[in-house]
Amino acid sequence: MAADESQPLNRLLRSYPKLGDALQDCCERFIDGQPAESLKGSALCFRLQEAYWFFLDTKVDRAKGHFPSISQLRFFSLMIESSEVLRTCYRSPEEVERLFHDFRKHLKTIPRNGVVLFDEK
């Protein structure tokens, strides 16, 4: 089920009670206790990206139906809204959107290679 991208966190938490604990877990693992310089710009976005992948792999996949389907940008916004530390740095949706846009732009400058592995079982 897709979540309305503009839906406030508190409404999402009423619809998906496990979301709050999942976001808190992601904050504890990827944000809390980090040096201030790693919580700005691209460094923060790389942490949030790792948290998003963790959220998808360990939370959403294991509890189908208990979490909304959310974009990476929406996840970034929810993480920032959930974290006391990050809320003080990024106070408006426009700031979060700019952070995400700048990160996506930065990613395009990084050369990438990939491989696909298949399990024949």
mmCIF file with all atom_site columns, C-alpha atoms in Angstrom:
data_model
loop_
_atom_site.group_PDB
_atom_site.id
_atom_site.type_symbol
_atom_site.label_atom_id
_atom_site.label_alt_id
_atom_site.label_comp_id
_atom_site.label_asym_id
_atom_site.label_entity_id
_atom_site.label_seq_id
_atom_site.pdbx_PDB_ins_code
_atom_site.Cartn_x
_atom_site.Cartn_y
_atom_site.Cartn_z
_atom_site.occupancy
_atom_site.B_iso_or_equiv
_atom_site.pdbx_formal_charge
_atom_site.auth_seq_id
_atom_site.auth_comp_id
_atom_site.auth_asym_id
_atom_site.auth_atom_id
_atom_site.pdbx_PDB_model_num
ATOM 1   C CA . MET A 1 1   ? 0.000  0.000   0.000   1.00 0.00 ? 1   MET A CA 1
ATOM 2   C CA . ALA A 1 2   ? 1.452  3.365   -1.017  1.00 0.00 ? 2   ALA A CA 1
ATOM 3   C CA . ALA A 1 3   ? 1.618  6.085   1.600   1.00 0.00 ? 3   ALA A CA 1
ATOM 4   C CA . ASP A 1 4   ? 0.518  9.598   0.768   1.00 0.00 ? 4   ASP A CA 1
ATOM 5   C CA . GLU A 1 5   ? 3.832  11.423  0.426   1.00 0.00 ? 5   GLU A CA 1
ATOM 6   C CA . SER A 1 6   ? 2.436  14.490  2.189   1.00 0.00 ? 6   SER A CA 1
ATOM 7   C CA . GLN A 1 7   ? 0.859  12.595  5.076   1.00 0.00 ? 7   GLN A CA 1
ATOM 8   C CA . PRO A 1 8   ? 2.242  13.803  8.424   1.00 0.00 ? 8   PRO A CA 1
ATOM 9   C CA . LEU A 1 9   ? 4.246  11.380  10.529  1.00 0.00 ? 9   LEU A CA 1
ATOM 10  C CA . ASN A 1 10  ? 1.674  11.278  13.323  1.00 0.00 ? 10  ASN A CA 1
ATOM 11  C CA . ARG A 1 11  ? -1.072 10.164  10.910  1.00 0.00 ? 11  ARG A CA 1
ATOM 12  C CA . LEU A 1 12  ? 1.192  7.496   9.418   1.00 0.00 ? 12  LEU A CA 1
ATOM 13  C CA . LEU A 1 13  ? 1.934  6.241   12.929  1.00 0.00 ? 13  LEU A CA 1
ATOM 14  C CA . ARG A 1 14  ? -1.793 5.848   13.614  1.00 0.00 ? 14  ARG A CA 1
ATOM 15  C CA . SER A 1 15  ? -2.189 3.821   10.418  1.00 0.00 ? 15  SER A CA 1
ATOM 16  C CA . TYR A 1 16  ? 1.074  1.875   10.821  1.00 0.00 ? 16  TYR A CA 1
ATOM 17  C CA . PRO A 1 17  ? 1.910  1.590   14.541  1.00 0.00 ? 17  PRO A CA 1
ATOM 18  C CA . LYS A 1 18  ? 5.114  -0.414  13.920  1.00 0.00 ? 18  LYS A CA 1
ATOM 19  C CA . LEU A 1 19  ? 6.541  2.407   11.809  1.00 0.00 ? 19  LEU A CA 1
ATOM 20  C CA . GLY A 1 20  ? 7.538  4.471   14.857  1.00 0.00 ? 20  GLY A CA 1
ATOM 21  C CA . ASP A 1 21  ? 9.622  1.663   16.334  1.00 0.00 ? 21  ASP A CA 1
ATOM 22  C CA . ALA A 1 22  ? 11.217 0.956   12.950  1.00 0.00 ? 22  ALA A CA 1
ATOM 23  C CA . LEU A 1 23  ? 12.187 4.615   12.463  1.00 0.00 ? 23  LEU A CA 1
ATOM 24  C CA . GLN A 1 24  ? 13.529 4.765   16.021  1.00 0.00 ? 24  GLN A CA 1
ATOM 25  C CA . ASP A 1 25  ? 15.604 1.643   15.389  1.00 0.00 ? 25  ASP A CA 1
ATOM 26  C CA . CYS A 1 26  ? 17.003 3.175   12.196  1.00 0.00 ? 26  CYS A CA 1
ATOM 27  C CA . CYS A 1 27  ? 17.826 6.414   14.038  1.00 0.00 ? 27  CYS A CA 1
ATOM 28  C CA . GLU A 1 28  ? 19.615 4.503   16.787  1.00 0.00 ? 28  GLU A CA 1
ATOM 29  C CA . ARG A 1 29  ? 21.617 2.439   14.298  1.00 0.00 ? 29  ARG A CA 1
ATOM 30  C CA . PHE A 1 30  ? 22.509 5.116   11.743  1.00 0.00 ? 30  PHE A CA 1
ATOM 31  C CA . ILE A 1 31  ? 22.120 8.596   13.299  1.00 0.00 ? 31  ILE A CA 1
ATOM 32  C CA . ASP A 1 32  ? 22.420 8.685   17.088  1.00 0.00 ? 32  ASP A CA 1
ATOM 33  C CA . GLY A 1 33  ? 25.937 9.021   18.457  1.00 0.00 ? 33  GLY A CA 1
ATOM 34  C CA . GLN A 1 34  ? 27.439 10.125  15.133  1.00 0.00 ? 34  GLN A CA 1
ATOM 35  C CA . PRO A 1 35  ? 29.765 13.133  14.992  1.00 0.00 ? 35  PRO A CA 1
ATOM 36  C CA . ALA A 1 36  ? 28.052 16.370  13.920  1.00 0.00 ? 36  ALA A CA 1
ATOM 37  C CA . GLU A 1 37  ? 30.079 16.605  10.696  1.00 0.00 ? 37  GLU A CA 1
ATOM 38  C CA . SER A 1 38  ? 28.664 13.257  9.506   1.00 0.00 ? 38  SER A CA 1
ATOM 39  C CA . LEU A 1 39  ? 25.106 14.526  9.919   1.00 0.00 ? 39  LEU A CA 1
ATOM 40  C CA . LYS A 1 40  ? 25.250 17.151  7.175   1.00 0.00 ? 40  LYS A CA 1
ATOM 41  C CA . GLY A 1 41  ? 24.981 17.111  3.397   1.00 0.00 ? 41  GLY A CA 1
ATOM 42  C CA . SER A 1 42  ? 26.054 14.039  1.466   1.00 0.00 ? 42  SER A CA 1
ATOM 43  C CA . ALA A 1 43  ? 27.504 12.306  4.528   1.00 0.00 ? 43  ALA A CA 1
ATOM 44  C CA . LEU A 1 44  ? 24.067 12.414  6.180   1.00 0.00 ? 44  LEU A CA 1
ATOM 45  C CA . CYS A 1 45  ? 22.381 11.258  2.981   1.00 0.00 ? 45  CYS A CA 1
ATOM 46  C CA . PHE A 1 46  ? 24.669 8.242   2.702   1.00 0.00 ? 46  PHE A CA 1
ATOM 47  C CA . ARG A 1 47  ? 23.694 7.326   6.281   1.00 0.00 ? 47  ARG A CA 1
ATOM 48  C CA . LEU A 1 48  ? 20.005 7.832   5.484   1.00 0.00 ? 48  LEU A CA 1
ATOM 49  C CA . GLN A 1 49  ? 20.373 5.739   2.336   1.00 0.00 ? 49  GLN A CA 1
ATOM 50  C CA . GLU A 1 50  ? 21.873 2.901   4.371   1.00 0.00 ? 50  GLU A CA 1
ATOM 51  C CA . ALA A 1 51  ? 19.032 3.280   6.872   1.00 0.00 ? 51  ALA A CA 1
ATOM 52  C CA . TYR A 1 52  ? 16.499 3.122   4.023   1.00 0.00 ? 52  TYR A CA 1
ATOM 53  C CA . TRP A 1 53  ? 17.999 -0.100  2.680   1.00 0.00 ? 53  TRP A CA 1
ATOM 54  C CA . PHE A 1 54  ? 18.059 -1.528  6.214   1.00 0.00 ? 54  PHE A CA 1
ATOM 55  C CA . PHE A 1 55  ? 14.416 -0.502  6.675   1.00 0.00 ? 55  PHE A CA 1
ATOM 56  C CA . LEU A 1 56  ? 13.385 -2.192  3.422   1.00 0.00 ? 56  LEU A CA 1
ATOM 57  C CA . ASP A 1 57  ? 15.437 -5.359  4.015   1.00 0.00 ? 57  ASP A CA 1
ATOM 58  C CA . THR A 1 58  ? 14.820 -5.958  7.704   1.00 0.00 ? 58  THR A CA 1
ATOM 59  C CA . LYS A 1 59  ? 11.542 -4.247  8.493   1.00 0.00 ? 59  LYS A CA 1
ATOM 60  C CA . VAL A 1 60  ? 9.304  -4.103  5.429   1.00 0.00 ? 60  VAL A CA 1
ATOM 61  C CA . ASP A 1 61  ? 10.244 -7.496  3.973   1.00 0.00 ? 61  ASP A CA 1
ATOM 62  C CA . ARG A 1 62  ? 9.666  -9.261  7.292   1.00 0.00 ? 62  ARG A CA 1
ATOM 63  C CA . ALA A 1 63  ? 6.352  -7.607  8.153   1.00 0.00 ? 63  ALA A CA 1
ATOM 64  C CA . LYS A 1 64  ? 4.336  -7.308  4.966   1.00 0.00 ? 64  LYS A CA 1
ATOM 65  C CA . GLY A 1 65  ? 1.349  -5.015  5.406   1.00 0.00 ? 65  GLY A CA 1
ATOM 66  C CA . HIS A 1 66  ? 2.618  -3.440  8.619   1.00 0.00 ? 66  HIS A CA 1
ATOM 67  C CA . PHE A 1 67  ? 4.534  -0.673  6.831   1.00 0.00 ? 67  PHE A CA 1
ATOM 68  C CA . PRO A 1 68  ? 3.578  1.747   4.102   1.00 0.00 ? 68  PRO A CA 1
ATOM 69  C CA . SER A 1 69  ? 5.338  1.730   0.767   1.00 0.00 ? 69  SER A CA 1
ATOM 70  C CA . ILE A 1 70  ? 7.417  4.906   0.895   1.00 0.00 ? 70  ILE A CA 1
ATOM 71  C CA . SER A 1 71  ? 9.915  6.499   -1.455  1.00 0.00 ? 71  SER A CA 1
ATOM 72  C CA . GLN A 1 72  ? 13.473 7.185   -0.440  1.00 0.00 ? 72  GLN A CA 1
ATOM 73  C CA . LEU A 1 73  ? 12.736 10.919  -0.253  1.00 0.00 ? 73  LEU A CA 1
ATOM 74  C CA . ARG A 1 74  ? 9.760  10.259  2.035   1.00 0.00 ? 74  ARG A CA 1
ATOM 75  C CA . PHE A 1 75  ? 11.898 7.984   4.188   1.00 0.00 ? 75  PHE A CA 1
ATOM 76  C CA . PHE A 1 76  ? 14.525 10.727  4.484   1.00 0.00 ? 76  PHE A CA 1
ATOM 77  C CA . SER A 1 77  ? 11.778 13.127  5.577   1.00 0.00 ? 77  SER A CA 1
ATOM 78  C CA . LEU A 1 78  ? 10.356 10.681  8.115   1.00 0.00 ? 78  LEU A CA 1
ATOM 79  C CA . MET A 1 79  ? 13.794 9.975   9.560   1.00 0.00 ? 79  MET A CA 1
ATOM 80  C CA . ILE A 1 80  ? 14.528 13.676  9.912   1.00 0.00 ? 80  ILE A CA 1
ATOM 81  C CA . GLU A 1 81  ? 11.123 14.266  11.482  1.00 0.00 ? 81  GLU A CA 1
ATOM 82  C CA . SER A 1 82  ? 11.701 11.333  13.877  1.00 0.00 ? 82  SER A CA 1
ATOM 83  C CA . SER A 1 83  ? 15.170 12.398  15.016  1.00 0.00 ? 83  SER A CA 1
ATOM 84  C CA . GLU A 1 84  ? 15.572 15.192  17.548  1.00 0.00 ? 84  GLU A CA 1
ATOM 85  C CA . VAL A 1 85  ? 19.113 15.786  16.308  1.00 0.00 ? 85  VAL A CA 1
ATOM 86  C CA . LEU A 1 86  ? 18.134 16.070  12.638  1.00 0.00 ? 86  LEU A CA 1
ATOM 87  C CA . ARG A 1 87  ? 14.937 18.070  13.248  1.00 0.00 ? 87  ARG A CA 1
ATOM 88  C CA . THR A 1 88  ? 17.034 20.956  14.519  1.00 0.00 ? 88  THR A CA 1
ATOM 89  C CA . CYS A 1 89  ? 19.161 20.973  11.337  1.00 0.00 ? 89  CYS A CA 1
ATOM 90  C CA . TYR A 1 90  ? 16.396 20.568  8.741   1.00 0.00 ? 90  TYR A CA 1
ATOM 91  C CA . ARG A 1 91  ? 13.308 22.440  9.821   1.00 0.00 ? 91  ARG A CA 1
ATOM 92  C CA . SER A 1 92  ? 11.234 22.622  6.644   1.00 0.00 ? 92  SER A CA 1
ATOM 93  C CA . PRO A 1 93  ? 10.140 20.171  3.948   1.00 0.00 ? 93  PRO A CA 1
ATOM 94  C CA . GLU A 1 94  ? 11.893 22.409  1.416   1.00 0.00 ? 94  GLU A CA 1
ATOM 95  C CA . GLU A 1 95  ? 15.224 21.963  3.222   1.00 0.00 ? 95  GLU A CA 1
ATOM 96  C CA . VAL A 1 96  ? 14.790 18.185  3.194   1.00 0.00 ? 96  VAL A CA 1
ATOM 97  C CA . GLU A 1 97  ? 13.856 18.210  -0.470  1.00 0.00 ? 97  GLU A CA 1
ATOM 98  C CA . ARG A 1 98  ? 16.897 20.360  -1.294  1.00 0.00 ? 98  ARG A CA 1
ATOM 99  C CA . LEU A 1 99  ? 19.144 18.006  0.706   1.00 0.00 ? 99  LEU A CA 1
ATOM 100 C CA . PHE A 1 100 ? 17.755 15.004  -1.203  1.00 0.00 ? 100 PHE A CA 1
ATOM 101 C CA . HIS A 1 101 ? 17.987 16.755  -4.573  1.00 0.00 ? 101 HIS A CA 1
ATOM 102 C CA . ASP A 1 102 ? 21.609 17.755  -3.935  1.00 0.00 ? 102 ASP A CA 1
ATOM 103 C CA . PHE A 1 103 ? 22.403 14.180  -2.885  1.00 0.00 ? 103 PHE A CA 1
ATOM 104 C CA . ARG A 1 104 ? 20.848 12.708  -6.035  1.00 0.00 ? 104 ARG A CA 1
ATOM 105 C CA . LYS A 1 105 ? 22.835 15.202  -8.096  1.00 0.00 ? 105 LYS A CA 1
ATOM 106 C CA . HIS A 1 106 ? 26.027 14.228  -6.220  1.00 0.00 ? 106 HIS A CA 1
ATOM 107 C CA . LEU A 1 107 ? 25.368 10.518  -6.829  1.00 0.00 ? 107 LEU A CA 1
ATOM 108 C CA . LYS A 1 108 ? 25.367 11.107  -10.577 1.00 0.00 ? 108 LYS A CA 1
ATOM 109 C CA . THR A 1 109 ? 28.997 12.267  -10.345 1.00 0.00 ? 109 THR A CA 1
ATOM 110 C CA . ILE A 1 110 ? 30.160 9.012   -8.721  1.00 0.00 ? 110 ILE A CA 1
ATOM 111 C CA . PRO A 1 111 ? 31.182 6.262   -11.155 1.00 0.00 ? 111 PRO A CA 1
ATOM 112 C CA . ARG A 1 112 ? 29.447 2.964   -10.423 1.00 0.00 ? 112 ARG A CA 1
ATOM 113 C CA . ASN A 1 113 ? 29.853 -0.597  -11.569 1.00 0.00 ? 113 ASN A CA 1
ATOM 114 C CA . GLY A 1 114 ? 27.596 -3.458  -10.733 1.00 0.00 ? 114 GLY A CA 1
ATOM 115 C CA . VAL A 1 115 ? 26.999 -7.132  -11.069 1.00 0.00 ? 115 VAL A CA 1
ATOM 116 C CA . VAL A 1 116 ? 23.947 -9.339  -10.823 1.00 0.00 ? 116 VAL A CA 1
ATOM 117 C CA . LEU A 1 117 ? 24.229 -12.633 -8.958  1.00 0.00 ? 117 LEU A CA 1
ATOM 118 C CA . PHE A 1 118 ? 21.695 -15.376 -9.550  1.00 0.00 ? 118 PHE A CA 1
ATOM 119 C CA . ASP A 1 119 ? 21.001 -18.233 -7.188  1.00 0.00 ? 119 ASP A CA 1
ATOM 120 C CA . GLU A 1 120 ? 20.086 -21.226 -9.337  1.00 0.00 ? 120 GLU A CA 1
ATOM 121 C CA . LYS A 1 121 ? 18.344 -23.052 -6.477  1.00 0.00 ? 121 LYS A CA 1
#
